Coordinates of C-alpha atoms and ligand atoms in Angstrom, one line a residue:
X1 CA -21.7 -10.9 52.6
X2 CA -24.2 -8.7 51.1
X3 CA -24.5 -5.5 49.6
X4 CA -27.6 -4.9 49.0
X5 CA -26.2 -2.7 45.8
X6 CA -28.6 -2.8 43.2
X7 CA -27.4 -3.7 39.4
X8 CA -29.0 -3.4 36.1
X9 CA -28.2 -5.1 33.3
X10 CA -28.9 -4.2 29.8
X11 CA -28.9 -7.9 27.6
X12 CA -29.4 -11.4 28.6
X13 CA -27.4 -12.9 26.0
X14 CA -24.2 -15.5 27.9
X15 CA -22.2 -12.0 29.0
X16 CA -25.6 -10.8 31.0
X17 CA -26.7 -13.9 32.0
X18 CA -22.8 -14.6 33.5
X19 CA -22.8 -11.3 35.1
X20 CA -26.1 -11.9 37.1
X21 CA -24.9 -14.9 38.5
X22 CA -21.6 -13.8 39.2
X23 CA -23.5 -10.9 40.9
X24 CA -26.2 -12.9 42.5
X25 CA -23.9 -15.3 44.3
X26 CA -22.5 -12.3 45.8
X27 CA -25.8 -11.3 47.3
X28 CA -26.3 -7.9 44.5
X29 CA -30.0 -6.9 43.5
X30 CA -29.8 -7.4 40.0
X31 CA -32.4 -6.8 37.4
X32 CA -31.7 -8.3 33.5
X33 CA -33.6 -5.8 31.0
X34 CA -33.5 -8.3 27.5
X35 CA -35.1 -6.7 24.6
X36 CA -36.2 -9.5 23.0
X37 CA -38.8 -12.3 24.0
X38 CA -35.8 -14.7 24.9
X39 CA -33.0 -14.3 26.6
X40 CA -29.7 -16.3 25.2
X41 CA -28.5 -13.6 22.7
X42 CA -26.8 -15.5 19.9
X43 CA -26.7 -18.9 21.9
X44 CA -29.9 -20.3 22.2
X45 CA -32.4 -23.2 21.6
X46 CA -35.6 -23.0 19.8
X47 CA -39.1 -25.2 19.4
X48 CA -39.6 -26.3 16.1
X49 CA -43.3 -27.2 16.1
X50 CA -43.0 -29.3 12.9
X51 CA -40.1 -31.1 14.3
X52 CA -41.0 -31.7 17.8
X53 CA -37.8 -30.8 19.0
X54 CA -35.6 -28.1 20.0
X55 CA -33.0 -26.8 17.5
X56 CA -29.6 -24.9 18.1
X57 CA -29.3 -21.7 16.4
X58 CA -26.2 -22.8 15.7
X59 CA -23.3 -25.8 16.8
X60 CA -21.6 -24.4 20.1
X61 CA -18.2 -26.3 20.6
X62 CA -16.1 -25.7 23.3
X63 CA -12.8 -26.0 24.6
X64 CA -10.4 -26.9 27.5
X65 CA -9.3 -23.3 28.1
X66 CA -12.8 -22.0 28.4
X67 CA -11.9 -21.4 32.6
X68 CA -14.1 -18.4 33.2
X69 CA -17.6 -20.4 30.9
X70 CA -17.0 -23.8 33.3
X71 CA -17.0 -21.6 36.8
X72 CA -20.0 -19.8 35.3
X73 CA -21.5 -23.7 34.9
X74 CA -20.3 -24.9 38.2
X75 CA -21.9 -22.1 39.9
X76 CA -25.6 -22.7 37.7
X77 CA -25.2 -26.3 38.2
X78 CA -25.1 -27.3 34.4
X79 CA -21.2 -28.2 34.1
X80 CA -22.0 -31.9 34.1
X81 CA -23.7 -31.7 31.1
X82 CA -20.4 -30.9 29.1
X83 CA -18.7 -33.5 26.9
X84 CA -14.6 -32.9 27.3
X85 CA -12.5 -35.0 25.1
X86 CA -9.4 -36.7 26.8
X87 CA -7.1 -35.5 24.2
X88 CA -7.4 -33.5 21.1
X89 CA -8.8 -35.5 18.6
X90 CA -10.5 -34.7 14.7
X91 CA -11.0 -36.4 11.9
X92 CA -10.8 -34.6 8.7
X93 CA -12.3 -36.2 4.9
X94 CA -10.5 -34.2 1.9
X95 CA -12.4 -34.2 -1.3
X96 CA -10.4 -37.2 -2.6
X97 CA -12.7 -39.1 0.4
X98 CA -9.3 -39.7 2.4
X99 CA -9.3 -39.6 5.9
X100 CA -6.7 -37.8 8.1
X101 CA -6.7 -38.2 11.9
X102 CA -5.1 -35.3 14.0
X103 CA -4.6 -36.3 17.5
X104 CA -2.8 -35.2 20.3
X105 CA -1.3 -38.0 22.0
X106 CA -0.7 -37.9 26.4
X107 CA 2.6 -35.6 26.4
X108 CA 3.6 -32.0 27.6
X109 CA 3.1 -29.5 25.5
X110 CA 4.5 -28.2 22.9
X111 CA 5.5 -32.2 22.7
X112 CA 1.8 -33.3 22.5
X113 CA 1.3 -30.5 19.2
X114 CA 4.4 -31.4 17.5
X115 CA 4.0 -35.5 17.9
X116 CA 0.2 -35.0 16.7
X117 CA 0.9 -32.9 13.5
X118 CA 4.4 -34.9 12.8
X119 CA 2.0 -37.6 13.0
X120 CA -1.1 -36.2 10.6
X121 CA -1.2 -37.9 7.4
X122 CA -2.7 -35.2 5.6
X123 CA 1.2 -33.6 5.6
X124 CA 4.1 -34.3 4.0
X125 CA 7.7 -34.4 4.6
X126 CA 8.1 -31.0 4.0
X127 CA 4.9 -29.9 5.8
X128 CA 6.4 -32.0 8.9
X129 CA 9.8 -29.9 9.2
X130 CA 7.6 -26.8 9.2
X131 CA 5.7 -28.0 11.8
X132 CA 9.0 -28.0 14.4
X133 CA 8.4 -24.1 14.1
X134 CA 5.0 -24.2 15.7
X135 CA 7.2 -24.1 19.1
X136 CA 8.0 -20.2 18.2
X137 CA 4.0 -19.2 18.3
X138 CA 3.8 -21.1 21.8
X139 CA 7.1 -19.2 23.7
X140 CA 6.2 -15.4 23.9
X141 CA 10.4 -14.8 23.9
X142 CA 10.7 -16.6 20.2
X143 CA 8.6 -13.7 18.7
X144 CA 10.2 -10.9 17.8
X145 CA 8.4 -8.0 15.4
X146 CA 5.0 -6.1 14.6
X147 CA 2.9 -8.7 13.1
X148 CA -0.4 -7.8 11.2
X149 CA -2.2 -10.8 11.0
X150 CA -2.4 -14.5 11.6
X151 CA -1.3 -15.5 7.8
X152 CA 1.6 -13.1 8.2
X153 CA 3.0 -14.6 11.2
X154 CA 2.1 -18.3 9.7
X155 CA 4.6 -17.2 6.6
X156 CA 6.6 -15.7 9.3
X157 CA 7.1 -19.2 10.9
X158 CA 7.0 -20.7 7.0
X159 CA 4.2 -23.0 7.8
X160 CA 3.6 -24.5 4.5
X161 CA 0.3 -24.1 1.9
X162 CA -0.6 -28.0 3.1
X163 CA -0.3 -27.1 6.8
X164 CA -2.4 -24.1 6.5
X165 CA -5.0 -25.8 4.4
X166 CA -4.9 -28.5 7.1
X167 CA -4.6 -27.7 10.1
X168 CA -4.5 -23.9 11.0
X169 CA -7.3 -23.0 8.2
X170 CA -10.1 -25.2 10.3
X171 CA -8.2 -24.1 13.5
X172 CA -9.1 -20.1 12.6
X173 CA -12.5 -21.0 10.7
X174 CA -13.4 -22.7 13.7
X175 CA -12.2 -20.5 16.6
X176 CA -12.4 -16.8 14.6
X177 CA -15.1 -17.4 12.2
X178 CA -13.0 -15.9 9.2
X179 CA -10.0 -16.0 6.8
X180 CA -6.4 -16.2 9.0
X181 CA -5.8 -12.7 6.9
X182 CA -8.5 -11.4 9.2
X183 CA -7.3 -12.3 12.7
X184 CA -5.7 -9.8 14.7
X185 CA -1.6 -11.3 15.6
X186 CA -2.3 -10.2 19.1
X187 CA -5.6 -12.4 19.8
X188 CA -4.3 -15.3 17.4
X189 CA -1.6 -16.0 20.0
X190 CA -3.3 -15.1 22.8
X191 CA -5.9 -18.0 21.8
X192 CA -3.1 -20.1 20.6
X193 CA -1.0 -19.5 24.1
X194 CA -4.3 -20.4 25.9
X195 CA -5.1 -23.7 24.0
X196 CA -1.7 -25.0 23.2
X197 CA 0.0 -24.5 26.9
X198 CA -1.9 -28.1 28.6
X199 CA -3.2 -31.1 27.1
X200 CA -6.7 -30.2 29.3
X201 CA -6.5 -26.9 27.3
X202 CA -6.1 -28.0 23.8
X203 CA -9.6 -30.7 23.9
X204 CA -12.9 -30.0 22.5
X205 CA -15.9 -29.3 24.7
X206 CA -18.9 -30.3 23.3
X207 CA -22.8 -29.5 24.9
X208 CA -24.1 -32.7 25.9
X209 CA -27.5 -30.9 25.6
X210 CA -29.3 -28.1 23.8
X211 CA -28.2 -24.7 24.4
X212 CA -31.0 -23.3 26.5
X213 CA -30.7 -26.4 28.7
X214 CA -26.8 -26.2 29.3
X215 CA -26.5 -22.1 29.6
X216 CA -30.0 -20.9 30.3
X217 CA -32.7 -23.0 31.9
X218 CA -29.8 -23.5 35.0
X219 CA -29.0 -20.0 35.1
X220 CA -32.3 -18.9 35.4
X221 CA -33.4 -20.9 37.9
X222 CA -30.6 -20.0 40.1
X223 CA -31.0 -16.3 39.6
X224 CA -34.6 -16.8 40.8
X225 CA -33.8 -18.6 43.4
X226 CA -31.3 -16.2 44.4
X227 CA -33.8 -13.0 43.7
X228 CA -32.8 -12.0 40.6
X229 CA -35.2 -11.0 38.1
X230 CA -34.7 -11.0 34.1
X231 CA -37.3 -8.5 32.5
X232 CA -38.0 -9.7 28.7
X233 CA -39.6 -7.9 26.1
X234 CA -37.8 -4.5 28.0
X235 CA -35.8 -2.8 25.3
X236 CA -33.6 0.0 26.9
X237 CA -33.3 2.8 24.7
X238 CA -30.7 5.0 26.2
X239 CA -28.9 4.9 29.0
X240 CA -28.7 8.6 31.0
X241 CA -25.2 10.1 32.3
X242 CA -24.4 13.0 34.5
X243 CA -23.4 16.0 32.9
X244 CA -19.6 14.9 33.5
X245 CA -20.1 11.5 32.7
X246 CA -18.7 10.6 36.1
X247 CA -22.0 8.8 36.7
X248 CA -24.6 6.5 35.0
X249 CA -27.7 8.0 36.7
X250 CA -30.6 6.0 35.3
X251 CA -32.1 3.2 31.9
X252 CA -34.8 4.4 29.9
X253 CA -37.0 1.7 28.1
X254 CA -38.7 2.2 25.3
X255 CA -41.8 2.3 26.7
X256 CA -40.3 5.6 28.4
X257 CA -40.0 4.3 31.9
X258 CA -37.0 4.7 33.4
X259 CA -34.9 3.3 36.6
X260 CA -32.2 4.1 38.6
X261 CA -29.4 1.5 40.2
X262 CA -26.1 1.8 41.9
X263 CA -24.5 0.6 39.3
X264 CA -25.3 -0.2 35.9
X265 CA -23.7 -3.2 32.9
X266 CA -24.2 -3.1 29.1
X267 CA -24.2 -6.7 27.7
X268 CA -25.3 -5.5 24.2
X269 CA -23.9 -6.9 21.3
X270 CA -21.5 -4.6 19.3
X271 CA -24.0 -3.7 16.4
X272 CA -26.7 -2.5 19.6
X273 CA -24.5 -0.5 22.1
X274 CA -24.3 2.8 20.3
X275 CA -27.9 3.4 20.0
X276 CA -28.2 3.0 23.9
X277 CA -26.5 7.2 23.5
X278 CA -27.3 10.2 22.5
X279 CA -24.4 10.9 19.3
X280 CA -22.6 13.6 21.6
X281 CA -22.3 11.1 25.0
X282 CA -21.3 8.5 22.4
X283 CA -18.4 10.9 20.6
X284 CA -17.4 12.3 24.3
X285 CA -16.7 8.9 25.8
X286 CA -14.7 8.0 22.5
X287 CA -16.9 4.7 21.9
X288 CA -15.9 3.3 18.2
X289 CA -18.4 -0.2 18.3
X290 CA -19.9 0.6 15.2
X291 CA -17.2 0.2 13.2
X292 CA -16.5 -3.3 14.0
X293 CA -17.4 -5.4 11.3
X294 CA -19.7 -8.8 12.0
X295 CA -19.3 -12.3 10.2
X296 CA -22.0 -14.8 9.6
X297 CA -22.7 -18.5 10.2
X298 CA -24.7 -20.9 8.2
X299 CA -25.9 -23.9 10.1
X300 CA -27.6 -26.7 7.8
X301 CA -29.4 -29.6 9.4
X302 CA -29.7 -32.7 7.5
X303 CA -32.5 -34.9 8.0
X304 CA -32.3 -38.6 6.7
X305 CA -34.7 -41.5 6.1
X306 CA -32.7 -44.1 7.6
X307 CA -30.1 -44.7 10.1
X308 CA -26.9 -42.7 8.8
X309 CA -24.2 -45.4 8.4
X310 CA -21.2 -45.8 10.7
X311 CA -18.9 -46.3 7.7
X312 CA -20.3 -42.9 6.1
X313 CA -19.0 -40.8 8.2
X314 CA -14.9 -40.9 9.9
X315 CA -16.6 -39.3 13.0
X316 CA -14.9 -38.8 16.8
X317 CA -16.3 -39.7 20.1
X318 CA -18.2 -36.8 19.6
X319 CA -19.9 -37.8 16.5
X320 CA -17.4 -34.7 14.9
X321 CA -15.9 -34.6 11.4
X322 CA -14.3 -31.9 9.0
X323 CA -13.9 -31.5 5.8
X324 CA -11.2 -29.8 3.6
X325 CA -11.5 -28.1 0.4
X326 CA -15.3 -28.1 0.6
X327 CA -17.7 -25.1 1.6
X328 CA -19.0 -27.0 4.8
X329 CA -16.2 -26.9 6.9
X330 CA -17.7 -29.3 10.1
X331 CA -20.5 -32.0 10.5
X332 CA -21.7 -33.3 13.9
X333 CA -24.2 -36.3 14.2
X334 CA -26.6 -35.0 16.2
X335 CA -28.3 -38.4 16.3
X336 CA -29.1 -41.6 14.4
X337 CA -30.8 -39.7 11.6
X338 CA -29.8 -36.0 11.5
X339 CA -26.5 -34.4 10.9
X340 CA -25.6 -30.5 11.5
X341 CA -23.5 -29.3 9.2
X342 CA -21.2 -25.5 10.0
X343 CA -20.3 -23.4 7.2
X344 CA -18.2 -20.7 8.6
X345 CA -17.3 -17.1 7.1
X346 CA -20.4 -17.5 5.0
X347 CA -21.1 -13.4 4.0
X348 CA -17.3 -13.1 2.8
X349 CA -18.2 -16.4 0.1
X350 CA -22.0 -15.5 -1.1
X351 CA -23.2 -18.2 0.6
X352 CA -25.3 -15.9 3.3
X353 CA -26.9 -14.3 -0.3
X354 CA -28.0 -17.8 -1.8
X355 CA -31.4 -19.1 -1.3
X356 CA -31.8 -22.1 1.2
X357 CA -32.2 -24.6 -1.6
X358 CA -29.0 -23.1 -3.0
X359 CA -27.2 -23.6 0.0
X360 CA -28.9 -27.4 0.4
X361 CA -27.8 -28.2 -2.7
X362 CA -24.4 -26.9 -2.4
X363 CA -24.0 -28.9 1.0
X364 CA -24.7 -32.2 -0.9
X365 CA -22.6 -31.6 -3.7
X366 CA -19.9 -31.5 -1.1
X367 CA -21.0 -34.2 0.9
X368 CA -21.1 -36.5 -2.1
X369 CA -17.4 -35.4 -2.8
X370 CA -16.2 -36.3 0.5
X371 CA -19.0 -38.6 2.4
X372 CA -18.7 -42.9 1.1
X373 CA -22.1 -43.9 0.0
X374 CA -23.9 -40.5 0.4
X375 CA -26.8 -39.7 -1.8
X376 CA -28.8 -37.1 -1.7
X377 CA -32.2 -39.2 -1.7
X378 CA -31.0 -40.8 1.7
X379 CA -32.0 -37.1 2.8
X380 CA -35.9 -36.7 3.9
X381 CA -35.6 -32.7 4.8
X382 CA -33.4 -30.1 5.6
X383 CA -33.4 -26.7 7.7
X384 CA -30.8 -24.2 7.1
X385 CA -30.2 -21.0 9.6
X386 CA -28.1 -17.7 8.8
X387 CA -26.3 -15.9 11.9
X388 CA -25.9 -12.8 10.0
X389 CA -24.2 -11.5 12.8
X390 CA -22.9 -14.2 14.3
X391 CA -19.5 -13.0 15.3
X392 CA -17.2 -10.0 15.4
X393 CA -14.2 -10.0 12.8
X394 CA -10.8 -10.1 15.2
X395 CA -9.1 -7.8 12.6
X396 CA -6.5 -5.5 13.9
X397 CA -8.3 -2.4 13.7
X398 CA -10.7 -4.0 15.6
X399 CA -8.6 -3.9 19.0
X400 CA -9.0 -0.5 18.6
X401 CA -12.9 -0.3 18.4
X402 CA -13.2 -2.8 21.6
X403 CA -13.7 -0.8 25.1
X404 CA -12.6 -2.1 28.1
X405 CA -15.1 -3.3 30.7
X406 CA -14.4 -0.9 33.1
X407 CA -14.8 2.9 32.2
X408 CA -13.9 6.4 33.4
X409 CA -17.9 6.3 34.6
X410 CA -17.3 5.1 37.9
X411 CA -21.2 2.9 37.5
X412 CA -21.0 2.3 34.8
X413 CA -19.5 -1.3 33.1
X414 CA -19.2 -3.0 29.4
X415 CA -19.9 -6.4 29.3
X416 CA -20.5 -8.9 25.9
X417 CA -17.7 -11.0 23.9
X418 CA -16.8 -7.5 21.5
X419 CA -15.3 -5.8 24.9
X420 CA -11.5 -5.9 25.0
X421 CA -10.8 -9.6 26.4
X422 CA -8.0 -10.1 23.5
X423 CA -10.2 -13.1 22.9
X424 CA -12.5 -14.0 19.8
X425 CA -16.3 -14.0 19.8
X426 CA -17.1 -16.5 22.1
X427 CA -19.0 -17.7 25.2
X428 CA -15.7 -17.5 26.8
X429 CA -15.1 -14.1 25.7
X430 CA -18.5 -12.9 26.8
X431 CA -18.3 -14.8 30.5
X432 CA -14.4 -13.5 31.1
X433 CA -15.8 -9.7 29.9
X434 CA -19.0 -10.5 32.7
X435 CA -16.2 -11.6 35.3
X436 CA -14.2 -8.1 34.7
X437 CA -17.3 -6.4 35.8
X438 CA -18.2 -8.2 38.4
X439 CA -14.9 -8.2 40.3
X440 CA -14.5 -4.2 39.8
X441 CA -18.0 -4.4 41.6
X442 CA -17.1 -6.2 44.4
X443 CA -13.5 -4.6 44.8
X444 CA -16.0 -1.1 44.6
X445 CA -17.9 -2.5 47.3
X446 CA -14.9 -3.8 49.5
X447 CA -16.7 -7.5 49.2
X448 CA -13.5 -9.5 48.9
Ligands
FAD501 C1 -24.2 -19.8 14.8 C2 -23.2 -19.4 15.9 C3 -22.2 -20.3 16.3 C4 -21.3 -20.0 17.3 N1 -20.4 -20.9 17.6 C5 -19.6 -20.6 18.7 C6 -18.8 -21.7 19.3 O1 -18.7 -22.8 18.7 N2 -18.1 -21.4 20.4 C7 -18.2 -20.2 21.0 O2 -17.5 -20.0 22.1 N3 -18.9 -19.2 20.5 C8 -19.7 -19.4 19.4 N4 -20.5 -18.4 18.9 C9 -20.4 -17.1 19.5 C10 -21.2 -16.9 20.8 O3 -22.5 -17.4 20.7 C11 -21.2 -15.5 21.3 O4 -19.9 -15.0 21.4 C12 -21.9 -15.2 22.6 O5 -23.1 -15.8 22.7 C13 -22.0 -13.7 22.8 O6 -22.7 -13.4 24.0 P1 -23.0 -11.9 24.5 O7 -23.8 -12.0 25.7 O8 -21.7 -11.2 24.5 O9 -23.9 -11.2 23.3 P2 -25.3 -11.6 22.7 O10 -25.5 -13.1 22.7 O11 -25.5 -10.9 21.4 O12 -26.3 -11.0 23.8 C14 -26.7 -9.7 23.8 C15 -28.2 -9.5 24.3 O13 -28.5 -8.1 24.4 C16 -29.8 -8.0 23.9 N5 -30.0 -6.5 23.6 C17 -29.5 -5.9 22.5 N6 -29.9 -4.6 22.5 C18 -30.7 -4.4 23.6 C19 -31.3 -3.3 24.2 N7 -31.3 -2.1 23.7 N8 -32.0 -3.5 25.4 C20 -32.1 -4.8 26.0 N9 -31.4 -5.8 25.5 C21 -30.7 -5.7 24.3 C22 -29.9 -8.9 22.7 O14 -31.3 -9.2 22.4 C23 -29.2 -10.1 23.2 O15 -30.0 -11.0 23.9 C24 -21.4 -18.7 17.9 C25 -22.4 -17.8 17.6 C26 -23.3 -18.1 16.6 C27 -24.4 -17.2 16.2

């Protein structure tokens, strides 16, 4: 059934690019305006003409529980081109080069968590009775109080220094891109609900291809074939409002053109969305984006001369490891001769203010303290990439800067992993906050 409605989106990062196809399939006109020359936002793929090959702007992983990202993939035809573990499974080197292997074996939950981590020989006896209280952060009635933050209610549940540094430390690094001190109780068990309540939930999804090739090139084709246009290069500055706000009457570019559509998405990041007002539309509708606070990414590839080593490396199926008590914090083989190497929360440790041959050198010190056989002169080059603004910070004041997607303008939506999904920054925050949209559209519309 069709509308005919028309809908612009402002941003063509994953929550814009969702949105349109959610839209699309539904028969909506829908126009993308993306500022810059790409559209991907903070997921995307670029040529590197020395190289010959397309780079990552950073490793994506997935997970089980990302529902709303693998409809998003079905419908763009690009879901076959994820990797899904069968069960949980990571292999962690410590500093003293020992190797611990977490994995969850077949069983229900919270069976499957509590046999893995009674099993993970990075813990001790100690660590292992702690673990039994895991079962209190999976069953919403075994929670009672007004917790802060994730460390509180880890300390809460007495989970032990070793069992933080082990296990819940990569776990928040991974998922919230900062310190557990940092994450928000709420969204900590939400995520923790989500991922721990199946086996399918809990396993890591990993891109089977580059980024632009698993969540653009697809999506873009079907939204051309399905007459939607994406505009690049078309920064909106402002977007205009009836005097009572009841209604989002028309973008203005930069350029100074401006259109008019039935209804109208921002899929912004956080650190763009309040210049798209004028400061007294901004204070009236009681926005508070800029005052969430961002965290960066450093992703380091490693080039080497030769084949990198089986034995070098305790790697999973997907060519994954991690490392404890070192700056880099993951490695993924990204083939034969190059490793990609994640170094999370990098502003809050200096690391985003070192030079890249600071940053190359650091990796290698901690690859040599963790990584059998490594030298450095197996290495023939390196590339290192800051996402300064890679992710939000989940902090609790944060829930309180996030708007909902749907807002007293009755046109007028919020898209973009920042909005209020109780989720972290991810691709699966950003498609669910698309999906919000989209079905308050349709329901508008009397579609369903
Ligand atoms: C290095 C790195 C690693 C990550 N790892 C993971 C991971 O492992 N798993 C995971 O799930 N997530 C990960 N993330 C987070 C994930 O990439 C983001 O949550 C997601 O891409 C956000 O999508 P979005 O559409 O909400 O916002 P964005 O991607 O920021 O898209 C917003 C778009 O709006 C455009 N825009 C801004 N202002 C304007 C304007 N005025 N007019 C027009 N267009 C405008 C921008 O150019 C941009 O294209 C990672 C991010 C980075 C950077």
């Amino acid at each position: 059934m069709s509308s005919g409605k028309t809908v612009a989106i402002i941003g063509g990062g994953i929550a814009g690019l969702s949105a349109a196809v959610f839209l699309a399939e539904r028969n909506f006109r829908v126009t993308i305006f993306e500022y810059s020359p790409k559209p991907g936002g903070r997921a995307y793929s670029f040529y590197d003409r020395e190289k010959e090959q397309f780079f990552d702007n950073g490793q994506h992983i997935l997970a089980g529980w990302y529902k709303n990202t693998f409809d998003y993939l079905k419908i763009t035809g690009s879901y076959s081109k994820l990797n899904f573990q069968k069960q949980l499974e990571i292999n962690f080197i410590s500093k003293e080069k020992k190797v611990y292997r977490l994995k969850f074996p077949d069983l229900k939950p919270p069976l499957n968590v509590l046999t893995g981590l009674l099993k993970f020989g990075a813990l001790g006896l100690r660590d292992k009775k702690a673990v039994l209280n895991i079962r209190k952060l999976l069953n919403v009635n075994d929670l009672k109080g007004n917790f802060e933050d994730a460390l509180q209610l880890l300390r809460e549940i007495e989970q032990t220094d070793n069992l933080i540094k082990y296990f819940w430390e990569p776990f928040i690094f991974a998922v919230f891109n900062t310190v557990p001190e940092k994450v928000s109780a709420e969204i900590f068990l939400n995520v923790i609900r989500k991922g721990f309540n199946a086996n399918e939930n809990s396993v890591l999804v990993i891109p089977a291809v580059n980024l632009n090739e698993l969540l653009i090139n697809d999506a873009l084709s079907y939204l051309g074939k399905n007459g939607a246009e994406i505009r690049l290069n078309t920064g909106v500055r402002q977007i205009g409002f009836r005097e009572d706000l009841k209604k989002a009457e028309y973008v203005l570019f930069e350029d100074g053109n401006r259109i008019s559509a039935d209804y109208i998405i921002s899929a912004v990041p956080f650190f763009a969305f309040r210049k798209l007002f004028d400061e007294k539309t901004y204070e009236h509708l009681g926005y508070k984006s800029d005052r969430i606070k961002s965290s960066c990414i450093v992703s380091v590839h490693l080039f080497f001369h030769d084949k990198i080593n089986e034995s070098m490396l305790a790697d999973n199926s997907f060519g994954m490891t991690g490392l404890t008590g070192t700056n880099v914090q993951w490695i993924f083989r990204r083939n034969d001769r190059h490793l990609s190497l994640v170094i999370s929360n990098a502003d809050a440790t200096g690391i985003t203010d070192m030079s890249n041959e600071e940053i190359f050198n650091m990796c290698v010190t901690d690859l040599k303290s963790t990584l059998n056989e490594f030298t450095e002169s197996m290495i023939s080059d390196y590339k290192v990439l800051k996402e300064k603004r890679a992710t939000f910070i989940p902090d609790r004041e944060s829930a309180e800067y996030r708007p909902g997607q749907i807002t007293d303008t009755a046109n007028f939506f919020i898209a973009g992993d920042w909005t209020d999904t109780k989720l972290p920054s991810t691709i699966e925050g950003a498609v669910l906050s698309a999906r919000i949209c989209v079905n308050k559209i349709i329901e508008t519309e009397n579609l369903n």
